[in-house]
mmCIF file of C-alpha atoms in Angstrom:
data_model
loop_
_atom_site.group_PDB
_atom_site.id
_atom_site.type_symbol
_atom_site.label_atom_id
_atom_site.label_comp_id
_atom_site.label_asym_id
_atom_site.label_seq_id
_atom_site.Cartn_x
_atom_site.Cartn_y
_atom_site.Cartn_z
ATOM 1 C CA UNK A 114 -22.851 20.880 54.656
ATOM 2 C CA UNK A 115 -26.044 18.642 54.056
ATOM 3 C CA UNK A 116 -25.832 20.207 50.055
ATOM 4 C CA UNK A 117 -24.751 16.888 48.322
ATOM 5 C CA UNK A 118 -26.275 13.054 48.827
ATOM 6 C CA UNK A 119 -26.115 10.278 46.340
ATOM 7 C CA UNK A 120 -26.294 6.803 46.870
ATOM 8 C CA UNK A 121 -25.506 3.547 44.412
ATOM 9 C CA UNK A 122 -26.772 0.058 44.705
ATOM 10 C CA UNK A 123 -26.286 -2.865 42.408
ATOM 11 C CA UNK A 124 -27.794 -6.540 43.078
ATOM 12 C CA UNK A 125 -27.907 -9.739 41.306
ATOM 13 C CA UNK A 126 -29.267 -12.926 40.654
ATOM 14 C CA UNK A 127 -28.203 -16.296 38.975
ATOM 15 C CA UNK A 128 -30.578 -19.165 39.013
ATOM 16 C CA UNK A 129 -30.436 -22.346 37.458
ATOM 17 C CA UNK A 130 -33.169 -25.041 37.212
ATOM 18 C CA UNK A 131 -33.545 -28.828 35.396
ATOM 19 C CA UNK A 132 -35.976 -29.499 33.260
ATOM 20 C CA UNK A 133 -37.358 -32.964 31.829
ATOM 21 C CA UNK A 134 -39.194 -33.622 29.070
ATOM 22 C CA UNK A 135 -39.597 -36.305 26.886
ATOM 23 C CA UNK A 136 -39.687 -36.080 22.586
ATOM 24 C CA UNK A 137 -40.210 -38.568 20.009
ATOM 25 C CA UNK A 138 -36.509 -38.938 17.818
ATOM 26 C CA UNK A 139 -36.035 -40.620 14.358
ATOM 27 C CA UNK A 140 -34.161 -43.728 15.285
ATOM 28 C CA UNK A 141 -30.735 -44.585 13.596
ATOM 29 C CA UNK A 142 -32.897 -46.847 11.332
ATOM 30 C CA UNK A 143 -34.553 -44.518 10.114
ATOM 31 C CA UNK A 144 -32.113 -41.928 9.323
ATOM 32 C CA UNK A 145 -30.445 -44.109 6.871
ATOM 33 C CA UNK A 146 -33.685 -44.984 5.434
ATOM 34 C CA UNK A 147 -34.886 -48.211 6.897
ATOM 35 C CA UNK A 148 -38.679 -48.405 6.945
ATOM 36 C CA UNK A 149 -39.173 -51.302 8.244
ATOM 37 C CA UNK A 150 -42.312 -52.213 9.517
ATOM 38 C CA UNK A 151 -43.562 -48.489 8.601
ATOM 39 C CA UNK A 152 -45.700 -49.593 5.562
ATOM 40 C CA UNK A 153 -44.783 -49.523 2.024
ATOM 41 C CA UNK A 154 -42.770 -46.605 0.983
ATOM 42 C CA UNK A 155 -42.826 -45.743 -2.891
ATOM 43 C CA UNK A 156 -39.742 -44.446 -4.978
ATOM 44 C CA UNK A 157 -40.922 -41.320 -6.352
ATOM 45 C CA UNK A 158 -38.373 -41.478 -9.057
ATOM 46 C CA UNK A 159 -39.643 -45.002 -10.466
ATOM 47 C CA UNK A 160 -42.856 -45.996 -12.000
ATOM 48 C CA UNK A 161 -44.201 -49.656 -12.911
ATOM 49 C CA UNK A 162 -44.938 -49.647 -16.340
ATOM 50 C CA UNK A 163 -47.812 -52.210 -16.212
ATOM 51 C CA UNK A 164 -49.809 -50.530 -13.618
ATOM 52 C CA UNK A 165 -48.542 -47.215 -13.849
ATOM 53 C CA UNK A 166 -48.247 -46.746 -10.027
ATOM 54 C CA UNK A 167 -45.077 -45.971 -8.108
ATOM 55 C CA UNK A 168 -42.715 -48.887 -7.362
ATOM 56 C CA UNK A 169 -42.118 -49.741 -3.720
ATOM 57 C CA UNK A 170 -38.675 -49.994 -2.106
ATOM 58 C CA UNK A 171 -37.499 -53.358 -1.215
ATOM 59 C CA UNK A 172 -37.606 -54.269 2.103
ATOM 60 C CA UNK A 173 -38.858 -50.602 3.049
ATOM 61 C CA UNK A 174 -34.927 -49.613 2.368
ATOM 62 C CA UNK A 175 -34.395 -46.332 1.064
ATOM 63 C CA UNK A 176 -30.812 -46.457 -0.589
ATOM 64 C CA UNK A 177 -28.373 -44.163 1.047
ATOM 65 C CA UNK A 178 -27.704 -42.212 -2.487
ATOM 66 C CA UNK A 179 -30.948 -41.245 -2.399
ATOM 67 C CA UNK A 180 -30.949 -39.418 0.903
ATOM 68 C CA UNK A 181 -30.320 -35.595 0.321
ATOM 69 C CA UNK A 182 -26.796 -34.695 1.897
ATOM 70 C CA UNK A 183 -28.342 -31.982 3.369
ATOM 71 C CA UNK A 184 -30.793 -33.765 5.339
ATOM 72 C CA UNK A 185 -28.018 -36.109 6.106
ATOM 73 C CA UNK A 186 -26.039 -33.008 7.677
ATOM 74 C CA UNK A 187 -28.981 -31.394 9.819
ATOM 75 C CA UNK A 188 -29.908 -35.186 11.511
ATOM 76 C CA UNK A 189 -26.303 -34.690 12.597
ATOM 77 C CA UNK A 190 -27.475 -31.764 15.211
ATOM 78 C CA UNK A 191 -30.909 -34.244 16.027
ATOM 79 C CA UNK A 192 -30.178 -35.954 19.109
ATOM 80 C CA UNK A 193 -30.565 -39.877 18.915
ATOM 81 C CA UNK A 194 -33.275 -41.609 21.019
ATOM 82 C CA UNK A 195 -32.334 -42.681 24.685
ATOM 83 C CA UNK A 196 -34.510 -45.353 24.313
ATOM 84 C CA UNK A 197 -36.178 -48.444 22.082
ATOM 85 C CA UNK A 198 -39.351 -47.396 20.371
ATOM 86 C CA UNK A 199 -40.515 -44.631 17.768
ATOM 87 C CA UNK A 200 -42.818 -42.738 20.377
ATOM 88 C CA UNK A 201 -41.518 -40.970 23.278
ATOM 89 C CA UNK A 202 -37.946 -42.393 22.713
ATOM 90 C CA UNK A 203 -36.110 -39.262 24.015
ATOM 91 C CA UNK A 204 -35.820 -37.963 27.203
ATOM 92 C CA UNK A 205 -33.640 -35.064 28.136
ATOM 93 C CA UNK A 206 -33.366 -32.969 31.241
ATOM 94 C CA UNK A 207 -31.628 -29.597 30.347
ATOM 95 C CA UNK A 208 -30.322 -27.087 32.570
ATOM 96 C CA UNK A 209 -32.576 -23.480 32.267
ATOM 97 C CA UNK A 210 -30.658 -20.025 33.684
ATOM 98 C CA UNK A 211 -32.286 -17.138 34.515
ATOM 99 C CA UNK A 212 -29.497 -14.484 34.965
ATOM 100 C CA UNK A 213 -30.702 -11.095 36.351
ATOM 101 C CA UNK A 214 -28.208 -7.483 37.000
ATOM 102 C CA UNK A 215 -29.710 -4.490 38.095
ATOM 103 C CA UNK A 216 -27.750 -1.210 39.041
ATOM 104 C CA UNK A 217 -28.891 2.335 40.652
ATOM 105 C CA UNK A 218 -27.838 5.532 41.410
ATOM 106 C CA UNK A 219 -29.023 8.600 42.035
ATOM 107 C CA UNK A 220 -27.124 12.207 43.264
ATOM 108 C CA UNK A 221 -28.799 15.109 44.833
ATOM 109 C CA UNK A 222 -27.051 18.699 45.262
ATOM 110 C CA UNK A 223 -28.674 21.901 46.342
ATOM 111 C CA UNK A 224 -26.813 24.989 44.746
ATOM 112 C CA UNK A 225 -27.944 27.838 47.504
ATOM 113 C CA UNK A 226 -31.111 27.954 49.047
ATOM 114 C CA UNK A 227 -32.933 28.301 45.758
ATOM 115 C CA UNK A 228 -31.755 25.594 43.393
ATOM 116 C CA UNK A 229 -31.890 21.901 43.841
ATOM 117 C CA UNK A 230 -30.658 19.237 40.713
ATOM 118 C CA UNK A 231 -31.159 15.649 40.986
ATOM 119 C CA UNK A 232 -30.036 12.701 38.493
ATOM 120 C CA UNK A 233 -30.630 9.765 38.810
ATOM 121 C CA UNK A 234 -29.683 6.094 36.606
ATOM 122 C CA UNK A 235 -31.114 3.045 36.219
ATOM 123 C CA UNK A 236 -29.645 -0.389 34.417
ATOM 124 C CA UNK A 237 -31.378 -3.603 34.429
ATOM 125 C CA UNK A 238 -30.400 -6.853 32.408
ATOM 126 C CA UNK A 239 -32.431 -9.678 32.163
ATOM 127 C CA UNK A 240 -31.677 -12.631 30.511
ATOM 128 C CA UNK A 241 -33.220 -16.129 30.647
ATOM 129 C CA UNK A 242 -31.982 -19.224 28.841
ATOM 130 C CA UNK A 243 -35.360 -21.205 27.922
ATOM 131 C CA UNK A 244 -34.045 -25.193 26.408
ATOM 132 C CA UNK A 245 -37.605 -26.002 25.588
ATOM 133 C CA UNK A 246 -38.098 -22.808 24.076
ATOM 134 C CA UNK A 247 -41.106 -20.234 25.022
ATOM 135 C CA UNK A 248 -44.058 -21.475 26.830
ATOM 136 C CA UNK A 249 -45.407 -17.499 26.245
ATOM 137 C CA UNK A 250 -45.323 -18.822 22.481
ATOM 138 C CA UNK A 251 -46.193 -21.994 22.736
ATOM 139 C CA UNK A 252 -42.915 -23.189 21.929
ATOM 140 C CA UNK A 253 -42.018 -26.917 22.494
ATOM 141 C CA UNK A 254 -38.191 -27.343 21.216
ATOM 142 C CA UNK A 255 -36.059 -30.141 21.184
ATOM 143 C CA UNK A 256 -33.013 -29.455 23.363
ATOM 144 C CA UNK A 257 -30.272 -28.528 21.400
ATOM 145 C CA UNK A 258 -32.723 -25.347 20.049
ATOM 146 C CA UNK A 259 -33.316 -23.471 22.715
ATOM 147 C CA UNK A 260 -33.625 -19.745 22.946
ATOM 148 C CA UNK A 261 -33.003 -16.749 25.293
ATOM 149 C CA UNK A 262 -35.024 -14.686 26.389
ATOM 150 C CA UNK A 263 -33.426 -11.235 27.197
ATOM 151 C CA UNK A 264 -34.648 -7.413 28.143
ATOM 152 C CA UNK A 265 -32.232 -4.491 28.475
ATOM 153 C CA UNK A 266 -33.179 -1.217 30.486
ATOM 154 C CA UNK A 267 -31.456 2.016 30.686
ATOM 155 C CA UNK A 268 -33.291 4.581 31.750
ATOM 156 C CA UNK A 269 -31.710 8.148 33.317
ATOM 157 C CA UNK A 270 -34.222 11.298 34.836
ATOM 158 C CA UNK A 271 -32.541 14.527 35.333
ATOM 159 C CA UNK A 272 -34.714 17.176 37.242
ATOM 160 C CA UNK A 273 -33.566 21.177 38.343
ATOM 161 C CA UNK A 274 -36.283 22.874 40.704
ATOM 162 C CA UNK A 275 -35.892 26.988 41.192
ATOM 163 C CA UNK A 276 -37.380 28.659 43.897
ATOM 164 C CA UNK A 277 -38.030 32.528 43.009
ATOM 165 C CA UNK A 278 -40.191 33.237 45.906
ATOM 166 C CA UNK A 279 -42.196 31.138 48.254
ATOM 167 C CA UNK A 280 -45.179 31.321 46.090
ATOM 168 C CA UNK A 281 -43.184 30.848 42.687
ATOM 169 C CA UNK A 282 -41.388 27.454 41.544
ATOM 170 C CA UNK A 283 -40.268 26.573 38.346
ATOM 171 C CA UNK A 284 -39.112 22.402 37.959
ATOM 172 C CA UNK A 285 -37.471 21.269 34.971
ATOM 173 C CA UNK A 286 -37.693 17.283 34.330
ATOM 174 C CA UNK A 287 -36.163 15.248 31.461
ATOM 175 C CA UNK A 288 -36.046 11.495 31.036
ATOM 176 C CA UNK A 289 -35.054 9.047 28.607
ATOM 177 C CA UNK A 290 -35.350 5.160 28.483
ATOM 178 C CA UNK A 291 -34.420 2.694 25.742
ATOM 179 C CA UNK A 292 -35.854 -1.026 26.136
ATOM 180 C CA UNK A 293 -34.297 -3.685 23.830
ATOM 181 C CA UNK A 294 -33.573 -7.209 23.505
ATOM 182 C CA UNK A 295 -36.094 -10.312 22.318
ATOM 183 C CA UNK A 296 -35.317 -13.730 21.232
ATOM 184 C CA UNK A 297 -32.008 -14.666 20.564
ATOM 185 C CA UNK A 298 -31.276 -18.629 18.876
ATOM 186 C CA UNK A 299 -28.873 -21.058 20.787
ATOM 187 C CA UNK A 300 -27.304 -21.625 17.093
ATOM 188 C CA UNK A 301 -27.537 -17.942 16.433
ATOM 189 C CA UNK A 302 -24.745 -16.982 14.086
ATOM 190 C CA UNK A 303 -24.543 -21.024 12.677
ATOM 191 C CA UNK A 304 -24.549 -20.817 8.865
ATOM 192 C CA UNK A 305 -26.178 -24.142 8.556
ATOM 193 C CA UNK A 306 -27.784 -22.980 5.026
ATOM 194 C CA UNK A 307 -24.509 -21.714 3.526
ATOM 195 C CA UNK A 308 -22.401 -24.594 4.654
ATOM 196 C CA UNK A 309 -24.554 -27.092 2.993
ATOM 197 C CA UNK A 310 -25.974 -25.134 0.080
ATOM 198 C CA UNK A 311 -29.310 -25.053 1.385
ATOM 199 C CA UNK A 312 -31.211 -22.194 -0.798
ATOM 200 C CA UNK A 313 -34.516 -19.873 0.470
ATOM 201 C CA UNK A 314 -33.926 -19.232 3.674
ATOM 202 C CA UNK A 315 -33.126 -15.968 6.110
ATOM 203 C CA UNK A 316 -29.611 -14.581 5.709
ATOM 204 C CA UNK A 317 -30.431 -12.275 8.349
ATOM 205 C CA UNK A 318 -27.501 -12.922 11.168
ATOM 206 C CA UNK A 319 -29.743 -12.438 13.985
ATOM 207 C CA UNK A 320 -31.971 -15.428 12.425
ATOM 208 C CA UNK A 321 -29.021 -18.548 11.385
ATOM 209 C CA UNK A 322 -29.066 -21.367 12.496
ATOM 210 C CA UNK A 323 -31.091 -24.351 11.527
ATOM 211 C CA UNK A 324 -34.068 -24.931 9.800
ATOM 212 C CA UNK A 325 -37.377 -25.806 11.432
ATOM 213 C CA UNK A 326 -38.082 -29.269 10.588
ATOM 214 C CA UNK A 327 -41.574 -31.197 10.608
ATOM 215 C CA UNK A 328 -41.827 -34.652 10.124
ATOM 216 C CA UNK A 329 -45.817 -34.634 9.460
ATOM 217 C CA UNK A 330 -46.733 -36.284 13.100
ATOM 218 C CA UNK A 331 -44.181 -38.706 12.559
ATOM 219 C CA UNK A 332 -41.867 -37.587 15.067
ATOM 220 C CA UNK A 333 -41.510 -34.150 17.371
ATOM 221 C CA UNK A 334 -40.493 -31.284 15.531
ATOM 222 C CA UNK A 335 -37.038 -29.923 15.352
ATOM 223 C CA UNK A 336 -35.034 -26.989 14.619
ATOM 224 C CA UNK A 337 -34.512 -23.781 15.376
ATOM 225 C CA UNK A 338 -38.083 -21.463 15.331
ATOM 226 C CA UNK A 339 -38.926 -19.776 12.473
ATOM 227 C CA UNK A 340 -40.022 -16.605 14.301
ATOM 228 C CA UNK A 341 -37.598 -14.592 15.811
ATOM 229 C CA UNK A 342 -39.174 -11.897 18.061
ATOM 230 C CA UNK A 343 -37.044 -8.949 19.139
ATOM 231 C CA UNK A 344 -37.289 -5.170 20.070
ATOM 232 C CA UNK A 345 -35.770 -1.742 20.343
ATOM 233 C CA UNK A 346 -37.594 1.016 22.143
ATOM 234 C CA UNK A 347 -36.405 4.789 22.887
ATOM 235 C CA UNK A 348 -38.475 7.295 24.570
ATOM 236 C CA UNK A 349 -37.760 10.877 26.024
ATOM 237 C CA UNK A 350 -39.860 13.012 28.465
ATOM 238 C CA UNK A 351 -39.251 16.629 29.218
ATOM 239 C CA UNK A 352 -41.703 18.306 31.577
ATOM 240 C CA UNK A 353 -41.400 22.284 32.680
ATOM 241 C CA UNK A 354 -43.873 23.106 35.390
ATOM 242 C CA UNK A 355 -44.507 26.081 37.020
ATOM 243 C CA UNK A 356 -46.304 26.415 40.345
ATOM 244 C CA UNK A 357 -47.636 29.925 41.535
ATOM 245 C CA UNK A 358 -49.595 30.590 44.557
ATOM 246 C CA UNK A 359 -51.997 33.040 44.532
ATOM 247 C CA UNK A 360 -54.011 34.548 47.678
ATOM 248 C CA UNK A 361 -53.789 34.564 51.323
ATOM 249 C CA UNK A 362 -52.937 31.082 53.194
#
Protein backbone atom coordinates (compact mmCIF):
# COMPACT_ATOMS: atom_id res chain seq x y z
CA UNK A 1 0.00 0.00 0.00
CA UNK A 2 0.96 3.73 -0.87
CA UNK A 3 4.41 1.93 -2.72
CA UNK A 4 3.39 2.68 -6.40
CA UNK A 5 1.92 6.21 -8.05
CA UNK A 6 2.17 7.24 -11.62
CA UNK A 7 0.17 9.49 -13.44
CA UNK A 8 -0.16 10.31 -17.50
CA UNK A 9 -1.45 13.39 -19.14
CA UNK A 10 -1.57 14.29 -22.78
CA UNK A 11 -3.08 17.74 -24.21
CA UNK A 12 -3.39 19.36 -27.48
CA UNK A 13 -3.82 22.17 -29.56
CA UNK A 14 -4.89 22.98 -33.24
CA UNK A 15 -5.11 26.53 -34.32
CA UNK A 16 -5.69 27.99 -37.50
CA UNK A 17 -5.44 31.67 -38.56
CA UNK A 18 -5.88 33.84 -42.15
CA UNK A 19 -3.47 35.78 -43.31
CA UNK A 20 -3.48 38.63 -46.11
CA UNK A 21 -0.94 39.97 -47.89
CA UNK A 22 -0.56 41.45 -51.02
CA UNK A 23 2.58 40.62 -53.85
CA UNK A 24 3.40 42.01 -57.09
CA UNK A 25 2.80 38.89 -60.01
CA UNK A 26 4.11 38.86 -63.66
CA UNK A 27 0.94 39.34 -65.60
CA UNK A 28 -0.10 36.81 -68.40
CA UNK A 29 1.47 39.44 -70.76
CA UNK A 30 4.34 39.18 -69.60
CA UNK A 31 4.90 35.60 -69.24
CA UNK A 32 4.65 35.10 -72.88
CA UNK A 33 6.89 37.92 -73.44
CA UNK A 34 4.90 41.01 -74.12
CA UNK A 35 6.74 44.14 -73.03
CA UNK A 36 4.65 46.45 -73.83
CA UNK A 37 4.95 49.70 -72.56
CA UNK A 38 8.10 48.37 -70.41
CA UNK A 39 10.76 50.16 -72.57
CA UNK A 40 12.77 48.75 -75.28
CA UNK A 41 13.90 45.28 -74.76
CA UNK A 42 17.04 44.12 -76.89
CA UNK A 43 17.53 40.54 -78.47
CA UNK A 44 20.65 39.42 -77.05
CA UNK A 45 21.12 37.00 -79.83
CA UNK A 46 21.00 39.80 -82.69
CA UNK A 47 23.24 42.65 -83.40
CA UNK A 48 22.75 45.68 -85.98
CA UNK A 49 25.51 45.64 -88.14
CA UNK A 50 25.64 49.43 -88.80
CA UNK A 51 25.72 50.51 -85.29
CA UNK A 52 26.88 47.54 -83.71
CA UNK A 53 24.31 47.73 -80.83
CA UNK A 54 21.72 45.10 -79.98
CA UNK A 55 18.51 45.05 -82.07
CA UNK A 56 15.26 45.73 -80.27
CA UNK A 57 12.22 43.43 -80.37
CA UNK A 58 9.31 44.61 -82.29
CA UNK A 59 6.61 45.82 -80.52
CA UNK A 60 8.44 44.86 -77.11
CA UNK A 61 7.36 41.04 -78.17
CA UNK A 62 9.62 38.48 -77.13
CA UNK A 63 8.83 35.40 -79.49
CA UNK A 64 7.58 32.43 -77.63
CA UNK A 65 10.65 30.13 -79.05
CA UNK A 66 12.76 32.16 -77.35
CA UNK A 67 11.38 31.70 -73.87
CA UNK A 68 13.37 28.88 -72.01
CA UNK A 69 10.89 25.84 -71.42
CA UNK A 70 12.03 25.76 -68.16
CA UNK A 71 11.05 29.10 -67.18
CA UNK A 72 7.90 28.39 -69.01
CA UNK A 73 7.33 25.31 -66.54
CA UNK A 74 8.18 27.09 -63.08
CA UNK A 75 5.60 30.33 -64.06
CA UNK A 76 3.22 27.38 -64.10
CA UNK A 77 3.48 27.08 -60.03
CA UNK A 78 3.47 31.40 -59.98
CA UNK A 79 0.10 32.36 -59.16
CA UNK A 80 -1.52 34.91 -61.70
CA UNK A 81 -2.43 38.44 -60.51
CA UNK A 82 -6.00 38.98 -58.93
CA UNK A 83 -5.94 42.19 -60.23
CA UNK A 84 -5.07 44.91 -63.26
CA UNK A 85 -1.71 46.51 -62.79
CA UNK A 86 2.08 45.36 -62.47
CA UNK A 87 2.42 46.57 -58.71
CA UNK A 88 0.61 45.03 -55.95
CA UNK A 89 -1.56 42.92 -58.37
CA UNK A 90 -1.86 39.88 -56.02
CA UNK A 91 -3.57 39.47 -53.05
CA UNK A 92 -3.91 36.22 -51.21
CA UNK A 93 -5.16 35.35 -47.77
CA UNK A 94 -3.76 31.85 -46.77
CA UNK A 95 -4.73 29.76 -44.00
CA UNK A 96 -1.55 29.41 -41.19
CA UNK A 97 -1.81 26.14 -38.57
CA UNK A 98 -0.09 25.91 -35.62
CA UNK A 99 -0.53 22.23 -34.47
CA UNK A 100 0.82 21.47 -30.94
CA UNK A 101 0.88 17.52 -28.94
CA UNK A 102 2.39 17.17 -25.77
CA UNK A 103 2.35 13.88 -23.61
CA UNK A 104 3.60 13.03 -19.85
CA UNK A 105 4.12 10.47 -17.59
CA UNK A 106 5.83 9.75 -14.80
CA UNK A 107 5.79 6.37 -12.21
CA UNK A 108 7.03 6.30 -8.72
CA UNK A 109 7.61 2.91 -6.66
CA UNK A 110 9.30 2.54 -3.33
CA UNK A 111 10.98 -1.02 -3.04
CA UNK A 112 11.08 -1.27 1.08
CA UNK A 113 11.72 1.45 3.22
CA UNK A 114 15.12 2.11 1.71
CA UNK A 115 14.79 2.31 -2.05
CA UNK A 116 12.71 4.64 -4.08
CA UNK A 117 12.91 4.64 -8.36
CA UNK A 118 11.19 7.17 -10.33
CA UNK A 119 10.86 7.54 -14.32
CA UNK A 120 9.49 9.77 -15.80
CA UNK A 121 8.69 10.75 -20.00
CA UNK A 122 8.18 13.58 -21.79
CA UNK A 123 6.95 14.08 -25.72
CA UNK A 124 6.24 17.32 -27.24
CA UNK A 125 5.51 18.07 -31.05
CA UNK A 126 5.33 21.27 -32.41
CA UNK A 127 4.61 22.09 -35.70
CA UNK A 128 3.58 25.37 -37.38
CA UNK A 129 2.64 25.85 -41.02
CA UNK A 130 4.05 29.52 -41.89
CA UNK A 131 2.42 30.51 -45.92
CA UNK A 132 4.44 33.66 -45.91
CA UNK A 133 7.34 31.93 -44.75
CA UNK A 134 9.53 33.00 -41.50
CA UNK A 135 9.20 36.39 -40.11
CA UNK A 136 12.29 35.05 -37.54
CA UNK A 137 14.19 35.07 -41.05
CA UNK A 138 12.89 37.65 -42.64
CA UNK A 139 11.14 35.59 -45.00
CA UNK A 140 8.43 37.14 -47.28
CA UNK A 141 7.11 34.12 -49.64
CA UNK A 142 4.62 34.04 -52.13
CA UNK A 143 1.87 31.61 -51.12
CA UNK A 144 2.26 28.54 -52.75
CA UNK A 145 6.06 28.41 -50.88
CA UNK A 146 5.46 28.27 -47.62
CA UNK A 147 7.32 26.40 -44.96
CA UNK A 148 6.86 24.59 -41.59
CA UNK A 149 8.18 25.20 -38.86
CA UNK A 150 8.51 22.07 -36.57
CA UNK A 151 10.40 21.00 -33.07
CA UNK A 152 10.37 17.44 -31.71
CA UNK A 153 11.10 16.66 -27.90
CA UNK A 154 11.68 13.45 -26.21
CA UNK A 155 13.18 13.62 -23.24
CA UNK A 156 13.05 10.57 -20.34
CA UNK A 157 14.87 11.02 -16.47
CA UNK A 158 15.27 7.90 -14.57
CA UNK A 159 16.40 8.44 -10.85
CA UNK A 160 17.03 5.40 -7.86
CA UNK A 161 17.66 7.00 -4.27
CA UNK A 162 19.17 4.40 -1.40
CA UNK A 163 18.90 5.10 2.03
CA UNK A 164 21.79 3.21 4.10
CA UNK A 165 21.26 5.04 7.26
CA UNK A 166 19.63 8.27 8.17
CA UNK A 167 22.77 10.15 7.71
CA UNK A 168 23.85 8.22 4.40
CA UNK A 169 22.02 8.56 0.86
CA UNK A 170 23.21 7.60 -2.29
CA UNK A 171 20.80 9.03 -5.61
CA UNK A 172 21.45 7.85 -8.94
CA UNK A 173 20.02 10.22 -11.89
CA UNK A 174 20.19 9.66 -15.68
CA UNK A 175 18.56 11.67 -18.43
CA UNK A 176 18.50 11.86 -22.01
CA UNK A 177 16.80 14.33 -24.51
CA UNK A 178 16.99 14.52 -28.30
CA UNK A 179 15.61 17.89 -29.98
CA UNK A 180 15.07 17.78 -33.79
CA UNK A 181 13.16 19.19 -36.51
CA UNK A 182 13.74 22.78 -38.55
CA UNK A 183 12.39 23.95 -41.76
CA UNK A 184 10.66 21.74 -43.86
CA UNK A 185 9.47 23.15 -47.82
CA UNK A 186 5.68 22.99 -48.80
CA UNK A 187 7.14 21.41 -52.23
CA UNK A 188 9.56 19.34 -50.25
CA UNK A 189 10.21 16.14 -52.14
CA UNK A 190 9.06 18.07 -55.79
CA UNK A 191 11.81 17.27 -58.32
CA UNK A 192 11.22 20.43 -60.17
CA UNK A 193 15.08 20.40 -61.38
CA UNK A 194 15.04 16.79 -62.63
CA UNK A 195 11.73 16.99 -64.36
CA UNK A 196 12.75 19.85 -66.46
CA UNK A 197 16.49 19.32 -66.79
CA UNK A 198 17.36 22.16 -64.78
CA UNK A 199 21.29 21.62 -63.87
CA UNK A 200 23.29 23.13 -60.46
CA UNK A 201 21.08 22.87 -58.00
CA UNK A 202 20.61 20.78 -54.44
CA UNK A 203 19.74 17.11 -54.92
CA UNK A 204 19.49 16.90 -51.34
CA UNK A 205 15.69 15.45 -50.70
CA UNK A 206 15.15 17.46 -47.72
CA UNK A 207 15.90 20.68 -50.04
CA UNK A 208 13.53 19.96 -53.70
CA UNK A 209 11.37 21.83 -54.73
CA UNK A 210 11.61 25.00 -56.69
CA UNK A 211 14.07 27.39 -57.35
CA UNK A 212 14.23 30.82 -55.74
CA UNK A 213 13.45 33.23 -58.34
CA UNK A 214 14.29 37.13 -58.48
CA UNK A 215 13.04 39.25 -60.97
CA UNK A 216 15.59 42.29 -60.17
CA UNK A 217 12.72 44.63 -58.41
CA UNK A 218 10.56 43.90 -61.14
CA UNK A 219 8.17 41.87 -59.39
CA UNK A 220 8.10 40.01 -55.68
CA UNK A 221 10.28 37.21 -55.44
CA UNK A 222 9.28 33.64 -55.76
CA UNK A 223 10.21 30.21 -55.01
CA UNK A 224 11.01 28.08 -52.57
CA UNK A 225 14.06 29.56 -50.00
CA UNK A 226 17.32 28.74 -50.64
CA UNK A 227 18.21 28.10 -46.98
CA UNK A 228 16.90 25.28 -45.39
CA UNK A 229 17.51 25.38 -41.59
CA UNK A 230 17.12 22.17 -39.60
CA UNK A 231 18.49 20.34 -36.44
CA UNK A 232 19.22 17.20 -34.51
CA UNK A 233 20.30 17.37 -30.91
CA UNK A 234 21.04 14.37 -28.33
CA UNK A 235 22.21 14.87 -24.89
CA UNK A 236 22.61 12.49 -21.79
CA UNK A 237 23.08 13.36 -18.06
CA UNK A 238 24.05 10.91 -15.39
CA UNK A 239 24.52 12.31 -11.90
CA UNK A 240 25.59 9.97 -8.66
CA UNK A 241 25.41 11.94 -5.47
CA UNK A 242 26.09 11.02 -2.21
CA UNK A 243 24.89 12.85 0.88
CA UNK A 244 26.51 12.09 4.39
CA UNK A 245 25.77 13.80 7.54
CA UNK A 246 28.26 14.29 9.85
CA UNK A 247 27.88 15.58 13.65
CA UNK A 248 25.25 16.05 16.13
CA UNK A 249 21.77 17.73 14.93
Amino acid sequence: KDKTFFFVSTEALRERRSLTSTFSMPPAAVRGGNFAGFGAIYDPLSTDPVTGRRQVFAGGQVPVTRIDPIATAFLKKVPLPTSIGNVQNFSATPVSSNNNRQFNGRFDHHVGSNDTFMARYIQSDAESFRPFGSSDLNETLVPGFGTTIATYTRNLALSHTHIFSPTLIHDLRFGVLRVSGGQNLENQGVNFAGANGLQGVSTDPLRTGYPAVNFSGAYSSVGDPARVVSRQNTSFDLFSTTTMVRGPH
